[in-house]
Structures are given as C-alpha cells and as structure tokens.
Short mmCIF file of C-alpha atoms in Angstrom, two decimals:
data_model
loop_
_atom_site.label_atom_id
_atom_site.label_comp_id
_atom_site.label_asym_id
_atom_site.label_seq_id
_atom_site.Cartn_x
_atom_site.Cartn_y
_atom_site.Cartn_z
CA MET Z 1 28.30 -61.25 -52.43
CA ALA Z 2 29.27 -57.65 -52.27
CA SER Z 3 25.74 -56.63 -53.22
CA LYS Z 4 24.39 -58.48 -50.19
CA LYS Z 5 26.94 -56.99 -47.80
CA VAL Z 6 25.38 -54.69 -45.24
CA SER Z 7 27.54 -52.46 -43.03
CA PHE Z 8 27.28 -52.42 -39.25
CA ARG Z 9 26.22 -48.78 -39.51
CA GLY Z 10 23.46 -49.82 -41.94
CA LEU Z 11 22.22 -52.54 -39.61
CA LEU Z 12 22.30 -50.14 -36.69
CA GLY Z 13 20.49 -47.48 -38.67
CA GLY Z 14 17.80 -49.92 -39.74
CA ALA Z 15 17.29 -51.12 -36.20
CA TRP Z 16 17.18 -47.52 -34.97
CA ARG Z 17 14.57 -46.63 -37.59
CA ALA Z 18 12.40 -49.62 -36.78
CA ARG Z 19 12.59 -48.99 -33.06
CA ASN Z 20 11.84 -45.29 -33.39
CA VAL Z 21 8.98 -45.77 -35.84
CA ARG Z 22 7.30 -47.80 -33.12
CA ARG Z 23 8.31 -45.21 -30.51
CA LEU Z 24 7.06 -42.26 -32.57
CA SER Z 25 3.78 -44.08 -33.15
CA THR Z 26 3.41 -44.64 -29.42
CA LEU Z 27 4.29 -41.00 -28.73
CA ALA Z 28 1.73 -39.81 -31.24
CA GLU Z 29 -0.95 -41.91 -29.59
CA SER Z 30 -0.06 -40.67 -26.11
CA ASN Z 31 0.64 -37.04 -27.06
CA ALA Z 32 -2.69 -35.80 -25.77
CA SER Z 33 -2.36 -37.56 -22.43
CA ALA Z 34 1.28 -36.46 -22.10
CA HIS Z 35 0.12 -32.85 -21.98
CA SER Z 36 -3.04 -33.48 -19.96
CA SER Z 37 -3.59 -31.81 -16.62
CA GLN Z 38 -3.43 -35.10 -14.74
CA HIS Z 39 -0.17 -36.14 -16.40
CA LEU Z 40 1.43 -32.79 -15.53
CA ILE Z 41 0.19 -32.97 -11.94
CA ASP Z 42 1.59 -36.51 -11.62
CA LEU Z 43 4.88 -35.44 -13.19
CA GLU Z 44 5.28 -32.57 -10.73
CA TYR Z 45 4.46 -34.87 -7.82
CA GLN Z 46 7.14 -37.33 -8.93
CA CYS Z 47 9.89 -34.84 -9.78
CA SER Z 48 9.33 -31.85 -7.48
CA ALA Z 49 9.62 -31.36 -3.74
CA HIS Z 50 6.32 -31.67 -1.89
CA ASN Z 51 6.47 -28.25 -0.24
CA TYR Z 52 3.07 -27.13 -1.56
CA HIS Z 53 -0.43 -28.61 -1.58
CA PRO Z 54 -1.94 -27.06 -4.72
CA VAL Z 55 -5.54 -27.05 -5.79
CA PRO Z 56 -5.49 -29.57 -8.68
CA VAL Z 57 -5.74 -27.26 -11.68
CA VAL Z 58 -2.99 -26.65 -14.24
CA PHE Z 59 -2.45 -23.16 -15.62
CA SER Z 60 -1.70 -23.31 -19.33
CA GLN Z 61 -2.72 -19.83 -20.48
CA ALA Z 62 -3.93 -16.66 -18.76
CA LYS Z 63 -5.28 -13.26 -19.68
CA GLY Z 64 -6.66 -10.64 -17.32
CA SER Z 65 -8.68 -12.55 -14.72
CA SER Z 66 -9.09 -15.67 -16.84
CA ILE Z 67 -7.12 -18.93 -16.66
CA TRP Z 68 -7.23 -21.84 -19.10
CA ASP Z 69 -6.02 -25.36 -18.40
CA PRO Z 70 -4.47 -27.68 -21.05
CA GLU Z 71 -7.93 -29.06 -21.88
CA GLY Z 72 -9.23 -25.55 -22.64
CA ASN Z 73 -11.40 -25.14 -19.54
CA ARG Z 74 -11.69 -21.52 -18.37
CA TYR Z 75 -11.52 -20.38 -14.74
CA ILE Z 76 -11.70 -17.02 -12.97
CA ASP Z 77 -8.67 -16.29 -10.82
CA PHE Z 78 -9.52 -15.23 -7.25
CA LEU Z 79 -5.98 -15.54 -5.88
CA SER Z 80 -3.78 -13.51 -8.29
CA ALA Z 81 -0.68 -15.52 -7.33
CA TYR Z 82 -1.01 -14.14 -3.80
CA SER Z 83 -1.42 -10.58 -5.19
CA ALA Z 84 1.53 -10.79 -7.58
CA VAL Z 85 -0.85 -10.28 -10.51
CA ASN Z 86 -2.72 -7.17 -9.38
CA GLN Z 87 -2.53 -5.73 -12.91
CA GLY Z 88 -4.04 -8.89 -14.42
CA HIS Z 89 -2.36 -11.78 -16.19
CA SER Z 90 -0.29 -11.00 -19.29
CA HIS Z 91 -0.98 -7.27 -19.23
CA PRO Z 92 -0.06 -6.02 -22.73
CA LYS Z 93 1.87 -2.94 -21.57
CA ILE Z 94 3.97 -4.94 -19.12
CA MET Z 95 4.45 -7.71 -21.67
CA LYS Z 96 5.64 -5.14 -24.22
CA ALA Z 97 8.20 -3.77 -21.76
CA LEU Z 98 9.39 -7.31 -21.02
CA VAL Z 99 9.86 -8.28 -24.67
CA GLU Z 100 11.48 -5.01 -25.74
CA GLN Z 101 13.98 -5.06 -22.87
CA ALA Z 102 14.72 -8.78 -23.27
CA GLU Z 103 15.82 -8.09 -26.84
CA LYS Z 104 18.30 -5.45 -25.63
CA LEU Z 105 19.78 -6.44 -22.28
CA THR Z 106 18.68 -8.69 -19.43
CA LEU Z 107 21.49 -8.70 -16.88
CA SER Z 108 24.54 -6.68 -15.95
CA SER Z 109 24.83 -7.55 -12.25
CA ARG Z 110 25.50 -4.66 -9.89
CA ALA Z 111 29.22 -4.98 -10.65
CA PHE Z 112 28.39 -2.52 -13.45
CA TYR Z 113 25.76 0.12 -14.14
CA ASN Z 114 22.86 -0.45 -16.53
CA ASP Z 115 20.56 2.07 -18.17
CA ARG Z 116 17.28 0.83 -16.64
CA PHE Z 117 17.83 0.50 -12.90
CA PRO Z 118 18.56 4.21 -12.24
CA VAL Z 119 15.28 5.09 -13.99
CA PHE Z 120 13.41 2.49 -11.93
CA ALA Z 121 15.04 3.74 -8.71
CA GLU Z 122 14.06 7.34 -9.43
CA ARG Z 123 10.49 6.31 -10.33
CA LEU Z 124 10.02 4.25 -7.17
CA THR Z 125 11.53 6.75 -4.74
CA SER Z 126 9.62 9.70 -6.20
CA MET Z 127 6.35 7.75 -6.26
CA PHE Z 128 6.59 6.76 -2.58
CA GLY Z 129 8.54 9.72 -1.21
CA TYR Z 130 11.72 8.05 0.06
CA ASP Z 131 15.35 8.96 -0.57
CA MET Z 132 16.64 5.58 -1.69
CA VAL Z 133 15.75 2.05 -2.73
CA LEU Z 134 17.62 -1.23 -2.32
CA PRO Z 135 16.49 -3.67 -5.05
CA MET Z 136 16.12 -7.41 -4.54
CA ASN Z 137 14.11 -10.19 -6.20
CA THR Z 138 11.72 -12.10 -3.95
CA GLY Z 139 9.62 -10.83 -1.09
CA ALA Z 140 11.53 -12.93 1.41
CA GLU Z 141 14.76 -11.29 0.23
CA GLY Z 142 13.15 -7.91 0.74
CA VAL Z 143 12.30 -8.81 4.33
CA GLU Z 144 15.81 -10.11 4.98
CA THR Z 145 17.18 -6.84 3.60
CA ALA Z 146 14.97 -4.80 5.93
CA LEU Z 147 16.09 -6.89 8.91
CA LYS Z 148 19.75 -6.32 8.07
CA LEU Z 149 19.18 -2.60 7.59
CA ALA Z 150 17.39 -2.33 10.92
CA ARG Z 151 20.12 -4.18 12.82
CA LYS Z 152 22.90 -2.15 11.20
CA TRP Z 153 21.06 1.11 11.91
CA GLY Z 154 20.48 -0.02 15.49
CA TYR Z 155 24.20 -0.51 16.07
CA LEU Z 156 25.44 2.54 14.14
CA LYS Z 157 22.77 5.14 14.89
CA LYS Z 158 20.95 4.04 18.02
CA GLY Z 159 23.95 2.67 19.90
CA ILE Z 160 22.57 -0.80 20.66
CA PRO Z 161 25.32 -2.95 22.22
CA ARG Z 162 26.93 -5.48 19.87
CA ASP Z 163 24.90 -8.65 19.23
CA GLU Z 164 21.92 -7.40 21.26
CA ALA Z 165 19.65 -5.90 18.56
CA ILE Z 166 16.02 -7.02 18.77
CA ILE Z 167 13.31 -7.08 16.11
CA VAL Z 168 9.68 -7.09 17.30
CA SER Z 169 7.07 -8.74 15.08
CA CYS Z 170 3.43 -9.76 15.39
CA CYS Z 171 1.75 -13.01 16.32
CA GLY Z 172 0.23 -14.52 13.19
CA CYS Z 173 2.70 -12.74 10.92
CA PHE Z 174 3.91 -14.09 7.61
CA HIS Z 175 7.00 -12.63 5.99
CA GLY Z 176 8.33 -15.64 4.06
CA ARG Z 177 10.06 -18.90 4.95
CA THR Z 178 13.76 -18.17 5.29
CA ILE Z 179 15.41 -19.13 8.57
CA ALA Z 180 15.44 -15.53 9.82
CA VAL Z 181 11.79 -15.07 8.94
CA ILE Z 182 10.46 -18.32 10.42
CA SER Z 183 12.27 -17.32 13.60
CA MET Z 184 9.45 -14.77 13.92
CA SER Z 185 6.65 -17.13 12.88
CA CYS Z 186 3.70 -18.49 14.89
CA ASP Z 187 3.04 -21.17 12.27
CA ASN Z 188 4.20 -24.55 13.56
CA GLU Z 189 4.39 -25.95 10.03
CA ALA Z 190 6.96 -23.29 9.20
CA THR Z 191 9.06 -23.75 12.34
CA ARG Z 192 8.99 -27.38 13.47
CA GLY Z 193 12.00 -29.36 12.35
CA PHE Z 194 14.03 -26.29 11.41
CA SER Z 195 15.46 -25.29 14.78
CA PRO Z 196 17.50 -23.74 16.23
CA LEU Z 197 15.68 -20.55 15.37
CA LEU Z 198 17.58 -17.28 15.32
CA PRO Z 199 17.67 -15.19 18.51
CA GLY Z 200 16.85 -11.52 18.70
CA HIS Z 201 13.09 -11.70 18.11
CA LEU Z 202 10.13 -10.73 20.28
CA LYS Z 203 6.43 -11.18 19.59
CA VAL Z 204 3.42 -8.94 20.23
CA ASP Z 205 -0.27 -9.26 19.40
CA PHE Z 206 -1.21 -7.68 16.09
CA GLY Z 207 -3.45 -4.66 16.58
CA ASP Z 208 -2.60 -4.24 20.28
CA SER Z 209 -0.78 -0.92 20.64
CA ALA Z 210 -0.81 -1.13 24.46
CA ALA Z 211 1.09 -4.43 24.36
CA LEU Z 212 3.51 -2.91 21.87
CA GLU Z 213 4.23 0.05 24.14
CA LYS Z 214 4.81 -2.30 27.06
CA ILE Z 215 7.54 -4.13 25.12
CA PHE Z 216 9.02 -0.84 23.94
CA LYS Z 217 9.17 0.43 27.54
CA GLU Z 218 10.82 -2.74 28.83
CA LYS Z 219 13.34 -3.38 26.05
CA GLY Z 220 13.23 -0.31 23.84
CA ASP Z 221 16.90 0.53 24.24
CA ARG Z 222 17.77 -2.70 22.39
CA ILE Z 223 14.90 -2.78 19.88
CA ALA Z 224 16.01 -1.79 16.37
CA GLY Z 225 12.74 -2.26 14.51
CA PHE Z 226 9.10 -3.26 14.57
CA LEU Z 227 8.23 -5.37 11.51
CA PHE Z 228 4.56 -5.80 10.69
CA GLU Z 229 1.99 -6.24 7.91
CA PRO Z 230 -0.54 -3.37 7.83
CA ILE Z 231 -3.06 -6.08 6.91
CA GLN Z 232 -2.08 -9.65 7.78
CA GLY Z 233 -2.51 -11.70 4.62
CA GLU Z 234 -1.57 -15.30 5.35
CA ALA Z 235 -3.25 -15.04 8.76
CA GLY Z 236 -6.51 -14.58 6.87
CA VAL Z 237 -6.73 -10.90 5.84
CA VAL Z 238 -6.75 -9.64 9.42
CA ILE Z 239 -7.35 -5.90 9.62
CA PRO Z 240 -6.13 -3.95 12.65
CA PRO Z 241 -8.46 -1.68 14.66
CA ASP Z 242 -8.81 1.92 13.56
CA GLY Z 243 -5.97 4.07 14.82
CA TYR Z 244 -3.52 1.20 15.21
CA LEU Z 245 -1.19 2.26 12.40
CA GLN Z 246 -1.00 5.82 13.74
CA ALA Z 247 -0.33 4.48 17.23
CA VAL Z 248 2.52 2.35 15.87
CA ARG Z 249 3.98 5.38 14.13
CA ASP Z 250 3.81 7.46 17.32
CA LEU Z 251 5.36 4.72 19.46
CA CYS Z 252 8.19 4.02 17.05
CA SER Z 253 9.03 7.73 16.90
CA LYS Z 254 8.84 8.07 20.70
CA TYR Z 255 11.19 5.14 21.41
CA LYS Z 256 13.47 5.65 18.38
CA ILE Z 257 12.53 2.33 16.77
CA LEU Z 258 12.26 1.78 13.02
CA MET Z 259 8.70 1.25 11.79
CA ILE Z 260 9.04 -1.43 9.08
CA ALA Z 261 5.95 -2.08 6.94
CA ASP Z 262 5.79 -5.30 4.95
CA GLU Z 263 3.61 -4.17 2.04
CA ILE Z 264 4.61 -7.06 -0.20
CA GLN Z 265 1.05 -8.38 -0.40
CA SER Z 266 -1.02 -5.49 0.98
CA GLY Z 267 0.65 -2.80 -1.12
CA LEU Z 268 0.48 -1.61 -4.73
CA ALA Z 269 -3.27 -0.96 -4.77
CA ARG Z 270 -4.43 -4.30 -3.34
CA SER Z 271 -6.23 -2.81 -0.32
CA GLY Z 272 -7.82 0.11 -2.16
CA LYS Z 273 -4.86 2.43 -1.48
CA ILE Z 274 -1.41 2.41 -3.07
CA LEU Z 275 -0.07 1.28 0.32
CA ALA Z 276 -2.20 -0.16 3.11
CA CYS Z 277 -0.47 2.29 5.48
CA ASP Z 278 -2.14 5.04 3.47
CA TRP Z 279 -5.43 4.18 5.17
CA GLU Z 280 -4.16 6.14 8.17
CA ASN Z 281 -1.74 8.40 6.26
CA VAL Z 282 1.29 7.12 8.15
CA ARG Z 283 4.82 6.99 6.77
CA PRO Z 284 6.92 4.00 7.88
CA ASP Z 285 10.69 4.29 8.14
CA LEU Z 286 11.09 1.31 5.81
CA VAL Z 287 8.64 -0.09 3.27
CA ILE Z 288 9.07 -3.52 1.69
CA LEU Z 289 7.51 -4.04 -1.75
CA GLY Z 290 7.32 -7.15 -3.93
CA LYS Z 291 4.81 -9.38 -5.72
CA ALA Z 292 2.86 -6.95 -7.99
CA LEU Z 293 6.01 -4.85 -8.44
CA GLY Z 294 6.94 -7.44 -11.07
CA GLY Z 295 3.53 -7.30 -12.73
CA GLY Z 296 3.21 -11.08 -12.66
CA MET Z 297 6.13 -11.35 -15.09
CA LEU Z 298 9.27 -11.48 -12.94
CA PRO Z 299 10.19 -11.56 -9.24
CA VAL Z 300 10.98 -7.98 -8.21
CA SER Z 301 11.23 -6.67 -4.65
CA ALA Z 302 12.54 -3.50 -3.07
CA VAL Z 303 13.13 -1.83 0.28
CA LEU Z 304 12.51 1.91 0.54
CA ALA Z 305 14.11 4.12 3.20
CA ASP Z 306 15.73 7.50 3.70
CA LYS Z 307 19.50 8.02 3.62
CA ASP Z 308 19.84 7.97 7.42
CA VAL Z 309 18.88 4.29 7.34
CA MET Z 310 19.86 3.16 3.85
CA LEU Z 311 23.44 4.41 3.95
CA CYS Z 312 24.16 2.34 7.05
CA ILE Z 313 24.89 -0.47 4.59
CA GLN Z 314 28.06 0.05 2.60
CA PRO Z 315 29.43 -1.70 -0.53
CA GLY Z 316 30.08 -5.38 0.05
CA GLU Z 317 27.74 -5.68 3.05
CA HIS Z 318 24.62 -6.72 1.12
CA GLY Z 319 23.68 -7.45 -2.46
CA SER Z 320 22.09 -9.60 -5.13
CA THR Z 321 23.34 -10.70 -8.54
CA PHE Z 322 19.90 -10.21 -10.07
CA GLY Z 323 18.59 -7.37 -7.88
CA GLY Z 324 18.07 -4.26 -10.01
CA ASN Z 325 18.70 -6.10 -13.27
CA PRO Z 326 17.63 -4.17 -16.39
CA LEU Z 327 14.90 -6.62 -17.38
CA ALA Z 328 13.27 -6.52 -13.94
CA SER Z 329 13.68 -2.74 -13.80
CA ALA Z 330 11.91 -2.23 -17.13
CA VAL Z 331 9.09 -4.55 -16.10
CA ALA Z 332 8.70 -2.84 -12.70
CA ILE Z 333 8.47 0.60 -14.31
CA ALA Z 334 5.70 -0.64 -16.60
CA SER Z 335 3.96 -2.32 -13.66
CA LEU Z 336 3.92 0.93 -11.69
CA ASP Z 337 2.67 2.81 -14.76
CA VAL Z 338 -0.27 0.44 -15.13
CA ILE Z 339 -1.24 0.81 -11.47
CA ARG Z 340 -1.18 4.60 -11.84
CA ASP Z 341 -2.68 4.98 -15.33
CA GLU Z 342 -5.51 2.46 -14.81
CA LYS Z 343 -6.29 3.82 -11.33
CA LEU Z 344 -6.14 0.34 -9.86
CA ALA Z 345 -6.24 1.56 -6.26
CA GLU Z 346 -9.54 3.33 -6.85
CA ARG Z 347 -10.83 0.34 -8.81
CA SER Z 348 -9.86 -1.99 -5.97
CA ALA Z 349 -11.67 0.15 -3.40
CA GLN Z 350 -14.85 0.30 -5.46
CA LEU Z 351 -14.99 -3.36 -6.48
CA GLY Z 352 -13.93 -4.53 -3.04
CA LYS Z 353 -16.91 -2.79 -1.50
CA GLU Z 354 -19.18 -4.49 -4.02
CA LEU Z 355 -17.66 -7.90 -3.37
CA ARG Z 356 -18.09 -7.61 0.40
CA GLU Z 357 -21.74 -6.60 -0.05
CA GLN Z 358 -22.28 -9.76 -2.09
CA LEU Z 359 -20.45 -11.91 0.45
CA LEU Z 360 -22.38 -10.43 3.37
CA LYS Z 361 -25.64 -11.42 1.66
CA ILE Z 362 -24.34 -14.98 1.44
CA GLN Z 363 -23.40 -14.84 5.13
CA GLN Z 364 -26.98 -13.84 5.93
CA GLN Z 365 -28.16 -16.97 4.09
CA PHE Z 366 -25.65 -19.21 5.89
CA PRO Z 367 -25.00 -17.60 9.28
CA ASP Z 368 -24.09 -20.94 10.85
CA LEU Z 369 -21.39 -21.59 8.24
CA ILE Z 370 -19.82 -18.17 7.69
CA LYS Z 371 -18.29 -16.68 10.81
CA GLU Z 372 -17.02 -13.44 9.27
CA VAL Z 373 -16.53 -11.55 6.02
CA ARG Z 374 -13.70 -9.02 6.14
CA GLY Z 375 -11.41 -7.06 3.90
CA ARG Z 376 -10.31 -3.80 2.35
CA GLY Z 377 -10.36 -3.17 -1.35
CA LEU Z 378 -9.99 -6.45 -3.18
CA PHE Z 379 -8.09 -7.95 -0.22
CA ASN Z 380 -10.84 -10.09 1.33
CA ALA Z 381 -11.48 -13.27 3.26
CA VAL Z 382 -14.41 -15.45 4.23
CA GLU Z 383 -13.86 -17.16 7.58
CA LEU Z 384 -15.92 -20.32 8.01
CA ASN Z 385 -17.15 -21.89 11.24
CA SER Z 386 -15.00 -25.01 11.44
CA LYS Z 387 -17.40 -26.86 13.78
CA ALA Z 388 -20.42 -26.24 11.58
CA LEU Z 389 -18.40 -27.13 8.49
CA PHE Z 390 -16.90 -30.35 9.90
CA PRO Z 391 -15.84 -32.78 8.47
CA ILE Z 392 -15.45 -30.48 5.45
CA THR Z 393 -12.56 -28.01 5.33
CA ALA Z 394 -11.98 -24.75 3.50
CA TYR Z 395 -9.74 -26.70 1.12
CA ASP Z 396 -12.68 -28.94 0.23
CA ILE Z 397 -14.79 -25.85 -0.45
CA CYS Z 398 -12.06 -24.53 -2.76
CA LEU Z 399 -12.06 -27.83 -4.66
CA LYS Z 400 -15.77 -27.40 -5.31
CA LEU Z 401 -15.26 -23.76 -6.28
CA LYS Z 402 -12.73 -24.98 -8.83
CA GLU Z 403 -15.33 -27.35 -10.28
CA ARG Z 404 -17.57 -24.30 -10.68
CA GLY Z 405 -14.84 -22.34 -12.44
CA ILE Z 406 -13.51 -20.25 -9.54
CA LEU Z 407 -9.93 -20.52 -8.29
CA ALA Z 408 -9.34 -19.63 -4.64
CA LYS Z 409 -7.05 -20.97 -1.93
CA PRO Z 410 -7.63 -21.54 1.78
CA THR Z 411 -5.42 -20.48 4.63
CA HIS Z 412 -5.42 -22.15 8.07
CA ASP Z 413 -8.12 -24.74 7.27
CA SER Z 414 -11.13 -22.47 7.75
CA ILE Z 415 -10.42 -19.24 5.83
CA ILE Z 416 -10.81 -18.62 2.10
CA ARG Z 417 -8.81 -15.67 0.81
CA LEU Z 418 -10.41 -13.81 -2.12
CA THR Z 419 -7.89 -11.60 -3.92
CA PRO Z 420 -8.69 -11.42 -7.64
CA PRO Z 421 -6.75 -9.27 -10.11
CA LEU Z 422 -7.65 -5.62 -9.71
CA SER Z 423 -8.64 -5.60 -13.39
CA ILE Z 424 -11.48 -8.06 -12.76
CA SER Z 425 -14.94 -7.10 -14.00
CA LEU Z 426 -18.02 -6.73 -11.82
CA ASP Z 427 -19.65 -9.61 -13.70
CA GLU Z 428 -16.70 -11.86 -12.89
CA LEU Z 429 -16.87 -10.86 -9.22
CA THR Z 430 -20.55 -11.78 -9.22
CA GLU Z 431 -19.72 -15.15 -10.79
CA GLY Z 432 -17.37 -15.83 -7.91
CA SER Z 433 -19.93 -14.92 -5.27
CA LYS Z 434 -22.59 -16.99 -6.97
CA ALA Z 435 -20.27 -19.99 -7.10
CA LEU Z 436 -19.58 -19.76 -3.36
CA LYS Z 437 -23.30 -19.56 -2.62
CA ASN Z 438 -24.00 -22.62 -4.79
CA VAL Z 439 -21.21 -24.61 -3.16
CA LEU Z 440 -22.64 -23.92 0.30
CA LYS Z 441 -26.22 -24.51 -0.82
CA LEU Z 442 -25.93 -27.40 -3.27
CA ASP Z 443 -22.54 -29.08 -2.84
CA LEU Z 444 -21.89 -28.93 0.89
CA PRO Z 445 -24.81 -31.19 2.00
CA LYS Z 446 -23.63 -33.90 -0.42
CA MET Z 447 -20.00 -33.46 0.65
CA LYS Z 448 -20.88 -33.96 4.31
CA LYS Z 449 -22.66 -37.22 3.50
CA GLU Z 450 -19.83 -38.54 1.36
CA LYS Z 451 -16.83 -37.60 3.50
CA PRO Z 452 -16.00 -39.94 6.41
CA ASN Z 453 -16.92 -38.36 9.73
CA THR Z 454 -13.53 -38.92 11.31
CA PRO Z 455 -12.69 -37.37 14.67
CA PRO Z 456 -11.47 -33.77 14.39
CA PRO Z 457 -7.72 -33.21 14.62
CA HIS Z 458 -6.28 -32.42 18.02
CA THR Z 459 -6.38 -28.67 18.53
CA SER Z 460 -3.01 -28.89 20.26
CA SER Z 461 -1.40 -29.29 16.83
CA ASN Z 462 -2.58 -25.76 16.01
CA VAL Z 463 -1.31 -24.24 19.26
CA CYS Z 464 1.69 -22.02 18.59
CA ASP Z 465 4.91 -23.45 19.97
CA ARG Z 466 6.06 -19.91 20.67
CA CYS Z 467 3.11 -18.20 22.38
CA GLY Z 468 1.01 -21.24 23.41
CA ARG Z 469 -2.21 -20.03 21.81
CA ASN Z 470 -4.40 -21.33 19.00
CA LEU Z 471 -4.41 -18.30 16.75
CA TYR Z 472 -6.58 -19.88 14.07
CA ASN Z 473 -9.42 -21.46 16.02
CA SER Z 474 -12.50 -20.48 14.02
CA SER Z 475 -15.09 -22.58 15.85
#
C-alpha cells in the first residue's frame, strides 16, 4: 500500500510536467512565428499606444546604412532615425565607448559630480565656441530648456514685465510635442484635443525677414527670443532664402532678442556643415543639439549659450536626473569624435550634391509627379504633386520603396524625406534613387488601378487652426 502511495506534490509535479511538455512542444512549433515581423508588429499594436504610424518593417539588426529584419531581409536606411544616426548604425568607436563606460559607471545624477560630464562639457563648448552647456536627454527637453532660459533672461536682463515674455517661432515649425512646444505648432494633429495651449507665443512666416522685423518693431520690448530651425525638417526640408539667417542675426541683435537655433535635426553635419547656421556664418545666442549627439546609442541633448544667458538659471531652477550622466557623456564625446575624424560634414555635402543630381534626373522623367527636389547635404526631400499622385499618397510610395529595399518616411502626405546616414556609400545612394524611379515607373500605374478612387480629403482639415492657411498643399 505504501509503495502505491503518491504524494500530492508528486501528483502536482506530474501534472505540471505533462502540461508543460505539451506547452513546450507548442512553443517550439510556434517559435519562428513568435519572433516574426508580423507577430512583433501585431504585439506592438496590441500593447503600445497608437501614437505612431510606422512603415511595416521590423528592425532586428543594423550596421552602417544597412538594416535587417527578423527574417534576414536587408534594407538601406534613408531616414537615420530622423538624423539621430548620422554616424551610421552601431558605429564601432561609439559602441566601444558605450560598453567601456557601462562597465564602469552609468549614472550619478547631478546631485554629485562624475568624471565624464566635465570632459564632455569642455569638448562641446570648445567645439562650438560657447561658454557653457546645459545637458538634457531628448530634443524636446532641449527646446524646453531653451524656452526657460530665454524667458528668465528676458525678465532678468532685458527687463520684460513679469508674465509678459513672448517667444516668436515660425509657421510650419517642429520642435517636439510637449505642451509648450505644440503651443507654437501649426500642425493640427499636434494641437487639436490638447488645449488650452500656453500663452506667450507669436508666429511668423519662415524665411520672411520683413515679417519678422514687423513683429519685432511692434512687440520687441516683450519678446525674449526667436526660436527657429535653420532648415525646417518636419515641414519637408524647407530651406530659407539666401541671406535669411544673417538677417535674423542682425534683427535679433538690433532689438535685443535672443536668436535660438534648433539644430537638433539640421546640426552635427547633416546639412553639409557642422551646424546649418554655418551656411551663413552666423552665431546664434543659443544652440539646441540632440539626435546625432548620442550617436544612435542613447538620447543626449544640450543647449549651448554664453554666461550672460546661461547663468540666469540658478541651482534648483532647472535640471534632469539623467542629463549629463557619465554614460551619455562618454557616448557623446565619441559621437563628436567620429563626426570630426571621419569628416562627415564634408562627406554629407559631397554625397548630398550627388543625390540631388540623381533625384533631379528622376524629376525630369516624371515632371507631372515630382513638384520639387530640395535639400542641403544629405538633408533632402522629394515633394510630390498630390493631385497627379491621387489616390496614392507619399506613404504608399514609401511602402513600395520598402518592398524594393529602401526605408524612407513621408511627411505631410506628399513629401518624402531622404536623410540616410552620412556614412552611406555612393552605390547605396544610387540604389535608393533607382528604387524611387522604379516605383514611379513600374509600381505607381498598378497602384492607381488597385486603390479605390475615393474622393480626396477635405483640404480644410489641413488648414492651420492658428494661422488659417494650408501650409502643406502640394497640388
């Protein structure tokens, strides 16, 4: 009798083993699908907020300009994580700095000193010629920091009456999606449903120095800063007219207003210069850096200014637990070294010229489809004629580019931004151009036949709630 006695634990263990043998068998059979691109896309859709509309490709591995998905398919990256990967994916020198520092120290917080941030601060200020840097993490945080600095300076140094400081920004701007930043936005998707927006903001047309001076004349005594992108990225790589940056510098100096350049996307060699402001040799009062400052490894941002502005903020008035952390500092130093040592600004200028020549040839073949090719360095865009393209959108074109091994992303329905890593080869650039030509020549006619010819969306939905204009009408 005793020999036949089985404990409860034994019964439970046997049942567990039987159940899990079946489970492990099922898992083994489904292992491949569990890690497939489609499974991962579905999983993200189920478990993550729907605040993005990605092109359906899953990054599993990356090197230089190449991306591989879980199935082993290779793609060429023509977005660079919105210019956060200027140095190329998984750059060995930046990776080495990341690993070596991670083994020593990752975080101290600014409650204490660490041995990396002072070196990073000295490197950044000496490289760009400013007295001081205030470190943050994301680009949006960098913009928020610049806004706070400008307001504080306006009250302390310019004598703006309390609660009356104004920041002027440009129509079509993009500086992030925090509440303060969308309070400057002309993008209805960014603003609708998030009101009330913050007061203290005025708008002016990008590239219009006469309109800027008019605002400065009318309200200059209360304007603390003019925040702008030297090249508007999210608006579709919009380049200002020659002389605009110098005119902004002159006007800001004349009316004692801080010139604040958002170089988060346009800076760090993307446009063919270290800063896009370098195209006219102007020196802003504040420069905001981000994206490629982290070399595609970590979020790193920074605001540069001289002491007259930077020291308006005192201890306790602004900060970040992770800003200036030793890991980010080590990575940022390596990222700056790669930009300098590999002459990425010069490389961007040279390859950007080649890319635009290729794109202009495609425009000549399809003049009814391509409205404009524009850019500086490897910061480029192809604007399509929405009426000629209808019912196809730029997003549809990007889906077909993906099928041909090229990863790009549209902005505002009719513009395709082309911003590959600055380490990209000429052959890879040519592959991208060829893919676009083949999509327009071979794929587009079939797409138009297959896609339902539904009525076009009401243009009123694209009219800015703030200024009443359709900034992105490409017909």
